[in-house]
Coordinates of C-alpha atoms in Angstrom, one line a residue:
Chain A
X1 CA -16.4 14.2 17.8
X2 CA -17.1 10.6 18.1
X3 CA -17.8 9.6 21.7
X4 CA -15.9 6.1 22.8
X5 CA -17.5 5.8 26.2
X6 CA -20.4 7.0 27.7
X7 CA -21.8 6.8 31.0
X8 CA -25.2 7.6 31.7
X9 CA -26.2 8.4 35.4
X10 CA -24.8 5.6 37.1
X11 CA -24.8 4.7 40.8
X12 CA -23.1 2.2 42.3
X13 CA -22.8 1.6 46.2
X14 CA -21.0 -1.8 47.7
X15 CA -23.2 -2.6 50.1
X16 CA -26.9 -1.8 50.1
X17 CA -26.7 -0.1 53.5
X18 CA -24.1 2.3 53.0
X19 CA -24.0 5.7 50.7
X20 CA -23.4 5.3 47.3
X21 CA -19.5 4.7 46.0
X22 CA -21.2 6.3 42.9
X23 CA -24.2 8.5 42.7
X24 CA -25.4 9.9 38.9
X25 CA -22.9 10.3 37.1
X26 CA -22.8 11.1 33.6
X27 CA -20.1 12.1 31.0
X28 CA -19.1 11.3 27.5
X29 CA -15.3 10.5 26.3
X30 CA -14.4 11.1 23.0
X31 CA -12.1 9.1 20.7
X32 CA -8.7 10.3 21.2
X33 CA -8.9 12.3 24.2
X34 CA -6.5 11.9 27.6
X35 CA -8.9 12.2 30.3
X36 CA -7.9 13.2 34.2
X37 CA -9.9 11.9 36.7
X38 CA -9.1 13.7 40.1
X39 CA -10.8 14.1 43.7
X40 CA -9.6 12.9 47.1
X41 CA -9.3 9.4 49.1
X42 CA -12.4 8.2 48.7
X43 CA -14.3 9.9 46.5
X44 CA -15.1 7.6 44.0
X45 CA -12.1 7.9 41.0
X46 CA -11.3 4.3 41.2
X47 CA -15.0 2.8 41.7
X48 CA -15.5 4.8 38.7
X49 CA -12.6 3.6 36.4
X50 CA -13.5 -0.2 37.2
X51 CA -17.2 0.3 36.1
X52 CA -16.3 1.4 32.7
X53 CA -14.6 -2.5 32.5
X54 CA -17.2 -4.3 34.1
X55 CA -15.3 -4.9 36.7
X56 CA -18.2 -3.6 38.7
X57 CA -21.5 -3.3 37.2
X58 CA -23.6 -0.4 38.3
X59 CA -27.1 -1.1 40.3
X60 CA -28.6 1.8 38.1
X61 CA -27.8 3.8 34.4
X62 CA -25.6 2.3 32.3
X63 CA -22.0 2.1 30.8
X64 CA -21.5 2.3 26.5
X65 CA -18.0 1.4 25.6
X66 CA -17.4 1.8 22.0
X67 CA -21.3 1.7 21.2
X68 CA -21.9 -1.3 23.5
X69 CA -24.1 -1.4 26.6
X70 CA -21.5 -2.5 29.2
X71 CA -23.8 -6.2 30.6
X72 CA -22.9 -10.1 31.7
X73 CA -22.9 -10.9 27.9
X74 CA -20.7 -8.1 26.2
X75 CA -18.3 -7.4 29.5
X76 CA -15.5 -9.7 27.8
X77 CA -15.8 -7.6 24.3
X78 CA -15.9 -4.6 26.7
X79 CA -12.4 -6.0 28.6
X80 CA -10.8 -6.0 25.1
X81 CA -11.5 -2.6 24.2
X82 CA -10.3 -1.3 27.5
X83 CA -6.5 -2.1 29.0
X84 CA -6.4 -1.4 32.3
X85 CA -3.0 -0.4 34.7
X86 CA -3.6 -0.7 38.4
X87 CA -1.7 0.7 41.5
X88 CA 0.6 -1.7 43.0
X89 CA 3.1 -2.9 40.0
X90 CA 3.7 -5.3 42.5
X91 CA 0.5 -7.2 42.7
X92 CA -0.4 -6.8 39.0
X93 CA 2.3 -8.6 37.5
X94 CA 0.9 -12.3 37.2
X95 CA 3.6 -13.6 35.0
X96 CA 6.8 -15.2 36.0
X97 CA 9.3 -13.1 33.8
X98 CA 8.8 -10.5 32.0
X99 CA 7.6 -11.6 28.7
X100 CA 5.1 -14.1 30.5
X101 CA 3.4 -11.5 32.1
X102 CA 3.0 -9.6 28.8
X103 CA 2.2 -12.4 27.1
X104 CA -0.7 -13.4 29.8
X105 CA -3.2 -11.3 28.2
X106 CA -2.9 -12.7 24.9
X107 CA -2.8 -16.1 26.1
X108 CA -6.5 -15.3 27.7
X109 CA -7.5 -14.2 24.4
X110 CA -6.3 -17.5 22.8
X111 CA -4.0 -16.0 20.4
X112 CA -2.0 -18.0 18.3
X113 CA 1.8 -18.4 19.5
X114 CA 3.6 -16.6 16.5
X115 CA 1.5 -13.9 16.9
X116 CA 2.0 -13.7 20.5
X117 CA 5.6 -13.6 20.0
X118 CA 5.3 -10.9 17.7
X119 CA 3.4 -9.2 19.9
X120 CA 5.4 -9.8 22.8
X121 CA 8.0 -8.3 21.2
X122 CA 6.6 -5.1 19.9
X123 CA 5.3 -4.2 23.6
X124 CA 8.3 -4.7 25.0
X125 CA 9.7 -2.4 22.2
X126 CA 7.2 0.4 22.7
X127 CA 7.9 0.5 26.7
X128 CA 11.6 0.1 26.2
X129 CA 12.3 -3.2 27.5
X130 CA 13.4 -5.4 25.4
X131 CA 16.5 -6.1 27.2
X132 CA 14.8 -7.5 30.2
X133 CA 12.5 -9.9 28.6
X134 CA 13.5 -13.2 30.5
X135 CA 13.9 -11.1 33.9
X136 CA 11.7 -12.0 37.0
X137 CA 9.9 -9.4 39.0
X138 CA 11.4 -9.1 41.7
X139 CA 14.7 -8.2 40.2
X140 CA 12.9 -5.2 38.9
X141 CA 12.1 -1.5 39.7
X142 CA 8.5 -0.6 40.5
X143 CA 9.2 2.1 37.6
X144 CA 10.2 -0.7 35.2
X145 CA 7.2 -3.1 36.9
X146 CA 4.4 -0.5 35.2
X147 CA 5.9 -0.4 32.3
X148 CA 5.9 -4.0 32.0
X149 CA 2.2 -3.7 32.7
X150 CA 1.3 -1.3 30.6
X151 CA 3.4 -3.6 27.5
X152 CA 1.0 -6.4 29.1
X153 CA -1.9 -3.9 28.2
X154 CA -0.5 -2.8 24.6
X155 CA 0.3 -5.7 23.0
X156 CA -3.6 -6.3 23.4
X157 CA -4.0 -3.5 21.3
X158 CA -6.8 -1.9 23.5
X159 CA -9.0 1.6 22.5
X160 CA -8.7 2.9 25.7
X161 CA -6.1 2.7 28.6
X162 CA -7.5 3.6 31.9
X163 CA -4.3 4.4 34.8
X164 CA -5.7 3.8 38.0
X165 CA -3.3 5.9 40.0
X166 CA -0.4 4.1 37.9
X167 CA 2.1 6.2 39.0
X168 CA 1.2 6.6 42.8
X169 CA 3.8 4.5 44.1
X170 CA 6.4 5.8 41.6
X171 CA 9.5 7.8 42.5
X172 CA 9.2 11.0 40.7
X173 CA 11.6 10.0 38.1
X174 CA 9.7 6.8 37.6
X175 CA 6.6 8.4 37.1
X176 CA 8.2 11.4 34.6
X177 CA 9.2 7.4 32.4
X178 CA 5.8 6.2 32.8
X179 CA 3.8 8.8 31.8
X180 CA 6.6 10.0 29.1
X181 CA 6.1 5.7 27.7
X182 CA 2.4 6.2 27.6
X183 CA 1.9 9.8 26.1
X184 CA 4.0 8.3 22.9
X185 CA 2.2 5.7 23.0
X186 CA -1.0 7.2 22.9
X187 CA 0.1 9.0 20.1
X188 CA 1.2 6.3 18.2
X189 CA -1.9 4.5 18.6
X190 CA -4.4 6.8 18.8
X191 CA -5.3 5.7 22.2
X192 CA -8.1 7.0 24.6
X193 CA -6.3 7.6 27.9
X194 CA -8.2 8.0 31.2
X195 CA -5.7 8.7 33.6
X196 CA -6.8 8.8 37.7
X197 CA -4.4 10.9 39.7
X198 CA -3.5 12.7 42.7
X199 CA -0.3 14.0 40.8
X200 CA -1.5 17.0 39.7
X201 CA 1.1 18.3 36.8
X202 CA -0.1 14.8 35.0
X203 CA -3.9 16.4 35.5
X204 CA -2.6 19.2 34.2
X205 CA -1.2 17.5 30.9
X206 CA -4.7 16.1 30.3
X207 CA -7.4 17.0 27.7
X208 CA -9.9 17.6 30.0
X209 CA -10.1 16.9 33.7
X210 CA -12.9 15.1 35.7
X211 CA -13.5 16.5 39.6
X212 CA -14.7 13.7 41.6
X213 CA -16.6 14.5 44.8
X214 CA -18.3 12.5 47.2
X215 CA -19.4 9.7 44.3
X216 CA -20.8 12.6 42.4
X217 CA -18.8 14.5 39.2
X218 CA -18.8 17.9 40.9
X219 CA -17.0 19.5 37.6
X220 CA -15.6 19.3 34.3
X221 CA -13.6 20.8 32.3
X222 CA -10.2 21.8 30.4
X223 CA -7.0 21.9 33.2
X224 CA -7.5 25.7 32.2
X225 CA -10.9 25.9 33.9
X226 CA -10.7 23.5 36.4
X227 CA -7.4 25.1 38.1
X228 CA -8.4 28.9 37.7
X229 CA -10.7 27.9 40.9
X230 CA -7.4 28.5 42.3
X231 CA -7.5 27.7 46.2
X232 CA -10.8 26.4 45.7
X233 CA -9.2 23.3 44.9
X234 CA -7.9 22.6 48.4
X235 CA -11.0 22.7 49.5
X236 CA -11.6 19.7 47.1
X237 CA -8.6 18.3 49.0
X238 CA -6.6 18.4 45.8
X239 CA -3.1 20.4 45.6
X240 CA -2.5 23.1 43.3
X241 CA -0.6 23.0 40.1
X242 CA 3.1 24.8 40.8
X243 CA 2.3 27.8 38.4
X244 CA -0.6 28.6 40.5
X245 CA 1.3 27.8 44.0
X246 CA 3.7 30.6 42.3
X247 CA 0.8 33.1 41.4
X248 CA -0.6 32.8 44.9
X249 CA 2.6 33.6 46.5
X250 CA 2.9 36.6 44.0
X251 CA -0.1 37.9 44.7
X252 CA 0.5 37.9 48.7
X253 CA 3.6 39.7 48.0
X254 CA 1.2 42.3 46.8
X255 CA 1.9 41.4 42.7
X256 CA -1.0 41.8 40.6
X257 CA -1.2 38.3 38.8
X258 CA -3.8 37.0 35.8
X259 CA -6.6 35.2 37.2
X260 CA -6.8 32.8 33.9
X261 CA -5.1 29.6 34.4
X262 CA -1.6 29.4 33.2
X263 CA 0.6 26.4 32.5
X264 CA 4.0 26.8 33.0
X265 CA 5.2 28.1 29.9
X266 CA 2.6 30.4 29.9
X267 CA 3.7 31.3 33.8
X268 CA 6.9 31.9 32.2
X269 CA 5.9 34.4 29.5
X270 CA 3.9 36.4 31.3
X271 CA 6.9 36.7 34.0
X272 CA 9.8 37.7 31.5
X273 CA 6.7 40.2 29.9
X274 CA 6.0 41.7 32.9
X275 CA 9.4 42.0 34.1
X276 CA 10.6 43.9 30.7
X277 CA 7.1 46.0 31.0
X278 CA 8.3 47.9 34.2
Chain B
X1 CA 18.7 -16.3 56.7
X2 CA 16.4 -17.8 53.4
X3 CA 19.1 -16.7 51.0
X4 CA 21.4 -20.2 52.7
X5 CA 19.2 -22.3 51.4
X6 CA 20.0 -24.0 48.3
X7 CA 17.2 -26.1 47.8
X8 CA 14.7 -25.1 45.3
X9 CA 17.2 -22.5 44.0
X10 CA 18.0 -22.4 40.4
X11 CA 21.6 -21.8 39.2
X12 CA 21.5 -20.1 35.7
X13 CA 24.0 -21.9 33.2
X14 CA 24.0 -23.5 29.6
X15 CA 25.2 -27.0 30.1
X16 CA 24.0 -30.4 28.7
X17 CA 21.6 -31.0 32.1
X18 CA 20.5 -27.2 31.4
X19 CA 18.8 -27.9 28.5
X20 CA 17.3 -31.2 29.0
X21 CA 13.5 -30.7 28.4
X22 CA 12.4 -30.2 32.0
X23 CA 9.2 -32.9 31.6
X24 CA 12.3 -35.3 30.8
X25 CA 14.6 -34.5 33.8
X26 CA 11.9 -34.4 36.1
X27 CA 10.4 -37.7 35.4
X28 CA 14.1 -39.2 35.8
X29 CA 14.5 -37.5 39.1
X30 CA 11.8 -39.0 40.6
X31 CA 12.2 -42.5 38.7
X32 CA 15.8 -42.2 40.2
X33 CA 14.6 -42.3 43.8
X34 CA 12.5 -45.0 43.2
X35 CA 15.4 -47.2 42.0
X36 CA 17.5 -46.6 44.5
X37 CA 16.1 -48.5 46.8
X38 CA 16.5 -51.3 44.6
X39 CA 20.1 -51.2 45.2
X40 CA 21.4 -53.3 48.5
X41 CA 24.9 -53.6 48.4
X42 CA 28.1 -51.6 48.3
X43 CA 28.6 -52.6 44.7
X44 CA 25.3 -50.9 43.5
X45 CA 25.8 -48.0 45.7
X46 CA 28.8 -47.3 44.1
X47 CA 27.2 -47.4 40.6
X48 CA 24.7 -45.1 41.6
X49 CA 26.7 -42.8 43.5
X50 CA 29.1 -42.8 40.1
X51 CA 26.6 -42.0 38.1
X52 CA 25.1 -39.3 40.3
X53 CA 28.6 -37.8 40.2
X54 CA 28.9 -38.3 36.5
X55 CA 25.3 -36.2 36.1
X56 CA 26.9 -33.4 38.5
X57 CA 29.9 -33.5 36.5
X58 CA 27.3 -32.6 33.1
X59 CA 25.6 -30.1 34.9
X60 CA 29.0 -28.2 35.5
X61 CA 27.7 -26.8 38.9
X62 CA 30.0 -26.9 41.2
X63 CA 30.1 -29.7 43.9
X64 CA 29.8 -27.0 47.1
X65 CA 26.4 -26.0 46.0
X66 CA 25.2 -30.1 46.5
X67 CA 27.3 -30.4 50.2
X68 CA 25.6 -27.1 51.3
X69 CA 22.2 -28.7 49.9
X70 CA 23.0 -31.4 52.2
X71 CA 24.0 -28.9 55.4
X72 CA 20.8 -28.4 56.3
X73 CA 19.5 -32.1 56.5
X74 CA 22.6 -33.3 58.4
X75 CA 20.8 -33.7 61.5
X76 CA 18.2 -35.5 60.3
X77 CA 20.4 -37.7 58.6
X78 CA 22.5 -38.3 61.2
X79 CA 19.8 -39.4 63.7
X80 CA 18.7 -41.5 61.5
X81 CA 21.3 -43.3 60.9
X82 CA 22.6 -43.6 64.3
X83 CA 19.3 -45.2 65.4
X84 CA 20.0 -47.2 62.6
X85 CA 23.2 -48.3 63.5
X86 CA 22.0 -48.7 67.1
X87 CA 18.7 -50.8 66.5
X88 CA 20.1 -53.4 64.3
X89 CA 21.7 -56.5 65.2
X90 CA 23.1 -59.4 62.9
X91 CA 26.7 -60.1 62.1
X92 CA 29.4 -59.8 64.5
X93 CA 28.5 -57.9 67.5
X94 CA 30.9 -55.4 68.5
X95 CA 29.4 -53.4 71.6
X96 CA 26.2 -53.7 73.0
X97 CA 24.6 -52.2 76.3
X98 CA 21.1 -53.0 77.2
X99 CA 19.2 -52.7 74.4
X100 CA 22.0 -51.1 72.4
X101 CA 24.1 -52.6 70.4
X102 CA 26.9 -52.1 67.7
X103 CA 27.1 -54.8 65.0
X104 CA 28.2 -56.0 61.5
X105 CA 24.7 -55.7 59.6
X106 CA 24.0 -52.3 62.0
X107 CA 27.2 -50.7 60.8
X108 CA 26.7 -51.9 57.1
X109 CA 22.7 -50.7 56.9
X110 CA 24.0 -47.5 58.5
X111 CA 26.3 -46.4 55.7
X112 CA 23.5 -47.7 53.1
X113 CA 20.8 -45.3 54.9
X114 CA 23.4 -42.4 54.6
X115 CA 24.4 -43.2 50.8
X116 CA 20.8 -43.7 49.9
X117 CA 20.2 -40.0 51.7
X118 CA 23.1 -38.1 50.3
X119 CA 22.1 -39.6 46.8
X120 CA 18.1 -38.6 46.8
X121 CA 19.4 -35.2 48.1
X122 CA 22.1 -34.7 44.7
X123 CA 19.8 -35.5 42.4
X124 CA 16.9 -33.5 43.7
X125 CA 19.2 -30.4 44.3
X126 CA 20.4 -31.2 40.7
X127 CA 16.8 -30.9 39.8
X128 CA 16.0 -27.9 41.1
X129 CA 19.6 -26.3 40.6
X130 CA 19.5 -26.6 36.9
X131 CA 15.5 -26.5 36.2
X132 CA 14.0 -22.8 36.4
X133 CA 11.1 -22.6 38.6
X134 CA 8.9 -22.0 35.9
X135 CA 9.9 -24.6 33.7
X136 CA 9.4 -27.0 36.6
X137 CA 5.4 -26.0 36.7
X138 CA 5.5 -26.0 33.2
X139 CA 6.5 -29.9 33.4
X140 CA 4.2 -30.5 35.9
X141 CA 1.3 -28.9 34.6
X142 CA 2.6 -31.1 31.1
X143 CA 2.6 -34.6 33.2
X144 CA -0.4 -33.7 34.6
X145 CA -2.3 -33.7 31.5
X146 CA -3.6 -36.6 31.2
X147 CA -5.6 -36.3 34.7
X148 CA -7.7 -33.9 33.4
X149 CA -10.0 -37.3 31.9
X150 CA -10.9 -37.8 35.7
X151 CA -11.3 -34.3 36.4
X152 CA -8.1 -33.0 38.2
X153 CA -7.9 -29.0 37.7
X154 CA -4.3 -29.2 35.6
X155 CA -4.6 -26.2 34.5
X156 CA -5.8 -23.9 38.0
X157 CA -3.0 -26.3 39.8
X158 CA -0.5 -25.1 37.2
X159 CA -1.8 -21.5 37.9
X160 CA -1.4 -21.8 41.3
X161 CA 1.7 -23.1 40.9
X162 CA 3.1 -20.8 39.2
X163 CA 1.8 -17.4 40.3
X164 CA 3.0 -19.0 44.2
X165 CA 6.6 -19.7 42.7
X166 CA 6.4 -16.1 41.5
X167 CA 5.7 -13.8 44.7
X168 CA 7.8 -16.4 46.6
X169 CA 10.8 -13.7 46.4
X170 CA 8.0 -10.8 47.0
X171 CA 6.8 -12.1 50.1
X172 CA 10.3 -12.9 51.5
X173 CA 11.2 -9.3 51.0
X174 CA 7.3 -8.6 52.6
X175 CA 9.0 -10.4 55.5
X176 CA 12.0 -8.7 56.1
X177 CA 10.3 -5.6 55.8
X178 CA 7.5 -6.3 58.3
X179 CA 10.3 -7.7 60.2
X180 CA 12.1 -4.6 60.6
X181 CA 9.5 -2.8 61.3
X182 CA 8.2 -4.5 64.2
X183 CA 11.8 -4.4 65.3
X184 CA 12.0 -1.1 65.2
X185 CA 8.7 -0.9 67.7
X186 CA 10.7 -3.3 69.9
X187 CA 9.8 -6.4 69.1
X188 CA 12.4 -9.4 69.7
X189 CA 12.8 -12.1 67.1
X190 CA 14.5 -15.3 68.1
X191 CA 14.5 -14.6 71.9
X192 CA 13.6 -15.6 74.8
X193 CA 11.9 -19.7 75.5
X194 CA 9.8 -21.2 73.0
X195 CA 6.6 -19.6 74.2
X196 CA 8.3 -15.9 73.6
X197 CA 9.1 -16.8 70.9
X198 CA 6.5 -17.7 69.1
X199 CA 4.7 -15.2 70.7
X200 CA 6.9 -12.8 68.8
X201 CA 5.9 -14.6 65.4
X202 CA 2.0 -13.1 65.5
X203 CA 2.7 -9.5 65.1
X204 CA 5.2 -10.9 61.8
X205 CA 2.6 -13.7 60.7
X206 CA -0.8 -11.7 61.0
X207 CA 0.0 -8.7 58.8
X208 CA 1.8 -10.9 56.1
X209 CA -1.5 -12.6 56.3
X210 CA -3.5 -9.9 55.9
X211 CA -1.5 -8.2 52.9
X212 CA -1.7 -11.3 51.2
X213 CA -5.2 -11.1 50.9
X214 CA -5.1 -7.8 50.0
X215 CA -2.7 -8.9 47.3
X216 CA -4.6 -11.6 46.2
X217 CA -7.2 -9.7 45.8
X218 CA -5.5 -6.8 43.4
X219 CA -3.9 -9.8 41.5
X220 CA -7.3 -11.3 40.4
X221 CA -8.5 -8.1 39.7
X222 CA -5.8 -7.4 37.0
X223 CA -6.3 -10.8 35.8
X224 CA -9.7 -10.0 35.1
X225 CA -9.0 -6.9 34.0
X226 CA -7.1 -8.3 31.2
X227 CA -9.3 -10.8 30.1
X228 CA -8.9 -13.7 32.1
X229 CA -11.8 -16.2 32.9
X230 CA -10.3 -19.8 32.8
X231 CA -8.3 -22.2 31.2
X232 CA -10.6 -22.8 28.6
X233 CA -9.4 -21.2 25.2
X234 CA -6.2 -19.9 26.1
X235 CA -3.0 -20.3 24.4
X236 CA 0.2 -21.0 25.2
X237 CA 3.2 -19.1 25.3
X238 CA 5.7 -21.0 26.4
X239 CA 6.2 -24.6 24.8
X240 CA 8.0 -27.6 25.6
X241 CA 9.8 -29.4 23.4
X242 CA 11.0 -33.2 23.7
X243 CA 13.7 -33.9 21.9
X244 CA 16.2 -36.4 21.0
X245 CA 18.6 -36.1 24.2
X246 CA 15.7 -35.9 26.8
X247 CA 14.5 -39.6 24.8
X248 CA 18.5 -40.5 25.8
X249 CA 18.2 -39.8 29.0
X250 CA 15.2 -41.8 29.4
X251 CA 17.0 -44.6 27.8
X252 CA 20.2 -43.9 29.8
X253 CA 17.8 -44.4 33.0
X254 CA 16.7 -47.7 32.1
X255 CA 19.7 -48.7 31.1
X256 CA 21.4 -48.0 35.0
X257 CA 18.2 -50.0 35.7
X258 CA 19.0 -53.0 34.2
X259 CA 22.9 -52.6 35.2
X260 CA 21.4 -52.3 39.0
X261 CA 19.0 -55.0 38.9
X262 CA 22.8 -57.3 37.8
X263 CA 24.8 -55.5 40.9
X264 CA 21.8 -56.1 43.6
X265 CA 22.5 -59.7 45.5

């Protein structure tokens, strides 16, 4: 395993009087992985993702992104390791058209203009839209807005993508396109993902899953432990996965169910098994 | 109610004035109101107005899209020149009452105000009709260069510029949204007396405000987020290119110049 990023008991508050944003937090990230980061309003998921750029710069521990302390001097060689999608496809897109905005990146990295176009070109390729190169934003969906922005974030070839609720104000079909776009993507590439969420099928989907709580990382784990807590979760003030909304409704209908996590395909085997079994 | 007003729109087309290099048709647009106040009688008017008509005619916009540029400046224009008109005596008199009065050199000056109006509105209208937004900051950011020797911010002004001309359509629909939402809690746009309303603005104005700082503020975060920290070594993707028609125009400019300069008595 070769860890990419690794954060070593940070805290991080925004003012000095109030509780911590962030209170010691450690993980490590490996190359390759799609990570989850869930937990409710407030909890810290977003504080989080924006001290692995530098955006924010934790008071104590400290941040390694691809072997380099995260500081003042190496934050700009840390901004171009990580690409970084934000909420509001709206107020992310700094570009006029289209292929301005995913050009804008390269610009700040002074790349040469062939290049760029090349570049340009290729992202707007890998997000599927290419056809709408010279549009302006406002003539565009807020589905077709993210992708736009994350084709901003891979033609600057990054390591890692972090989605900072990306998909929040997506319709659902929207957000089936964006994280669809970004899974092949990440496989082409051989991207890092971390992806922060309250949609809970695209925790699910994830490597590994991160439980924020209260600034502090109250678990971790594959989607397979984290969601065989079950209802424990809504304590969290996170919803449940469908598979296990359908369990729970099983079981109070007085079906005996597994208590291991199930996905669901694996909902669905167990079903037509059980059925055929009686 | 914003989507009537043609000026500062752009009409999307592929004629001659469409691809002039916008550094080139700007710098003639403004040259262009300068001269015409060189002209001072009905001979050079008529040049000018036949060679603005000539410069629609390239364009191939249609002539509706200048008159309703006009539309919204007609009161303006009109008082002007009817206090014009009113205030200016010479020549035959016609009328006069008190200090009013209706003469010769009042009628002729008049007509020349309205000409020289309807003429600075064509061409700028032409301007912007035919020059997308962003090729405008483009140009300006271009002719601004030189400045930067004492110091002017070209490139944040271009920024600015540019990232304004872009949530210009975000923040209209911002309005209309805010709009109807404080309609729907009762609130009464456009009536009552002045004092009501403009009363009724604040509840539209104060969270437009608000959100735009919040948008602000998410906007330089992604810039920073991908990498941006100035105007110092960045690159450009977009590039203007001079070439020989936008030198012809500039020559074509002077050369109504000289022609004006033979018409003007």
């Amino acid at each position: 395993m070769d860890p990419i990023i690794e954060v070593n008991q940070i805290e991080f508050s925004y003012q000095e009087d109030t509780p911590p944003a962030l209170k010691d937090v450690s993980f490590t990230i490996n190359r390759g992985e799609w990570i989850a980061i869930v937990g409710h309003n407030g909890s810290g998921k977003s504080t989080l993702a924006k001290t692995i750029n530098g955006l924010q710069m934790p008071q104590k521990g400290s941040v390694k992104v691809g072997g380099q302390v995260l500081s003042e001097e190496s934050v700009w060689d840390v901004r171009r390791m990580v690409g970084m999608v934000f909420q509001n496809p709206d107020n992310q897109f700094v570009g006029a058209t289209v292929e301005d905005d995913v050009a804008f990146g390269l610009e700040n990295q002074g790349i040469e203009r062939n290049e760029m176009l090349k570049r340009v070109t290729n992202a707007l390729e890998q997000v599927k839209m290419t056809s709408f190169a010279t549009r302006e934003p406002a003539r565009l969906s807020g589905g077709q807005k993210q992708r736009v922005a994350i084709a901003g974030v891979v033609a600057l070839r990054p390591d890692i993508i972090i989605l900072d609720e990306a998909t929040s104000m997506l319709d659902p079909e929207g957000r089936e396109d964006v994280i669809a776009t970004i899974r092949q993507i990440k496989e082409e590439n051989e991207l890092t993902v971390i992806s922060i969420t309250h949609d809970i099928d695209e925790a699910a989907s994830a490597n590994r899953i991160l439980v924020m709580r209260e600034g502090q990382l109250y678990q971790e784990g594959t989607p397979g432990e984290i969601f065989s807590a079950g209802p424990e979760l809504v304590s969290l003030g996170l919803d449940l996965p469908f598979p296990e909304k359908l369990k729970m409704a099983l079981k109070a209908r007085g079906v005996e169910v597994p208590t291991t996590y199930l996905d669901e395909e694996g909902m669905m085997d167990w079903l037509w098994t059980s059925v055929l079994k009686k | 109610m914003m989507n009537k007003l043609i000026f500062g729109r752009y009409i999307p087309g592929d004629s001659l004035i469409h691809r002039l290099d916008p550094r080139a048709k700007l710098v003639a647009s403004f040259y262009f109101i300068g001269i015409i106040f060189l002209a001072n009688n009905w001979q050079s008017y008529l040049f000018l107005g036949l060679f603005t008509l000539f410069a629609i005619m390239l364009s191939k916009v249609d002539l509706s899209f200048f008159i309703r540029g006009v539309r919204p400046l007609i009161w303006l224009i009109s008082f002007t020149v009817i206090l014009q008109m009113l205030f200016t005596r010479g020549g035959t008199l016609y009328w006069s009452w008190g200090i009013f009065s209706l003469s010769e050199y009042g009628i002729q000056n008049g007509l020349f105000i309205f000409c020289r109006f309807i003429l600075i509105i064509f061409m700028s209208t032409l301007l912007t009709l035919t020059t997308p937004p962003l090729s405008m900051s483009d140009a300006i950011e271009s002719l601004l260069g030189p400045f930067r020797v004492v110091h002017v911010p070209v490139h944040e002004i271009a920024l600015m510029l540019s990232i304004a001309l872009r949530f210009v359509p975000t923040l209209m629909d911002e309005t209309e949204k805010i709009m109807n939402a404080q309609r729907a809690r009762g609130v009464d746009f456009g009536e009552g007396n002045l004092i009501q309303k403009v009363k009724a603005v604040v509840p539209l104005l104060i969270p437009l405000f608000v959100s735009s700082f919040n948008r602000a503020e998410d906007l330089a975060t992604a810039m920073e987020a991908r990498g941006y920290r100035g105007g110092e070594g960045r690159s450009k993707y977009r590039l203007l290119k001079w070439s020989g028609r936008d030198t012809a125009v500039i020559i074509a400019f002077a050369a109504v110049t000289v022609v004006l300069v033979f018409l003007r008595s």
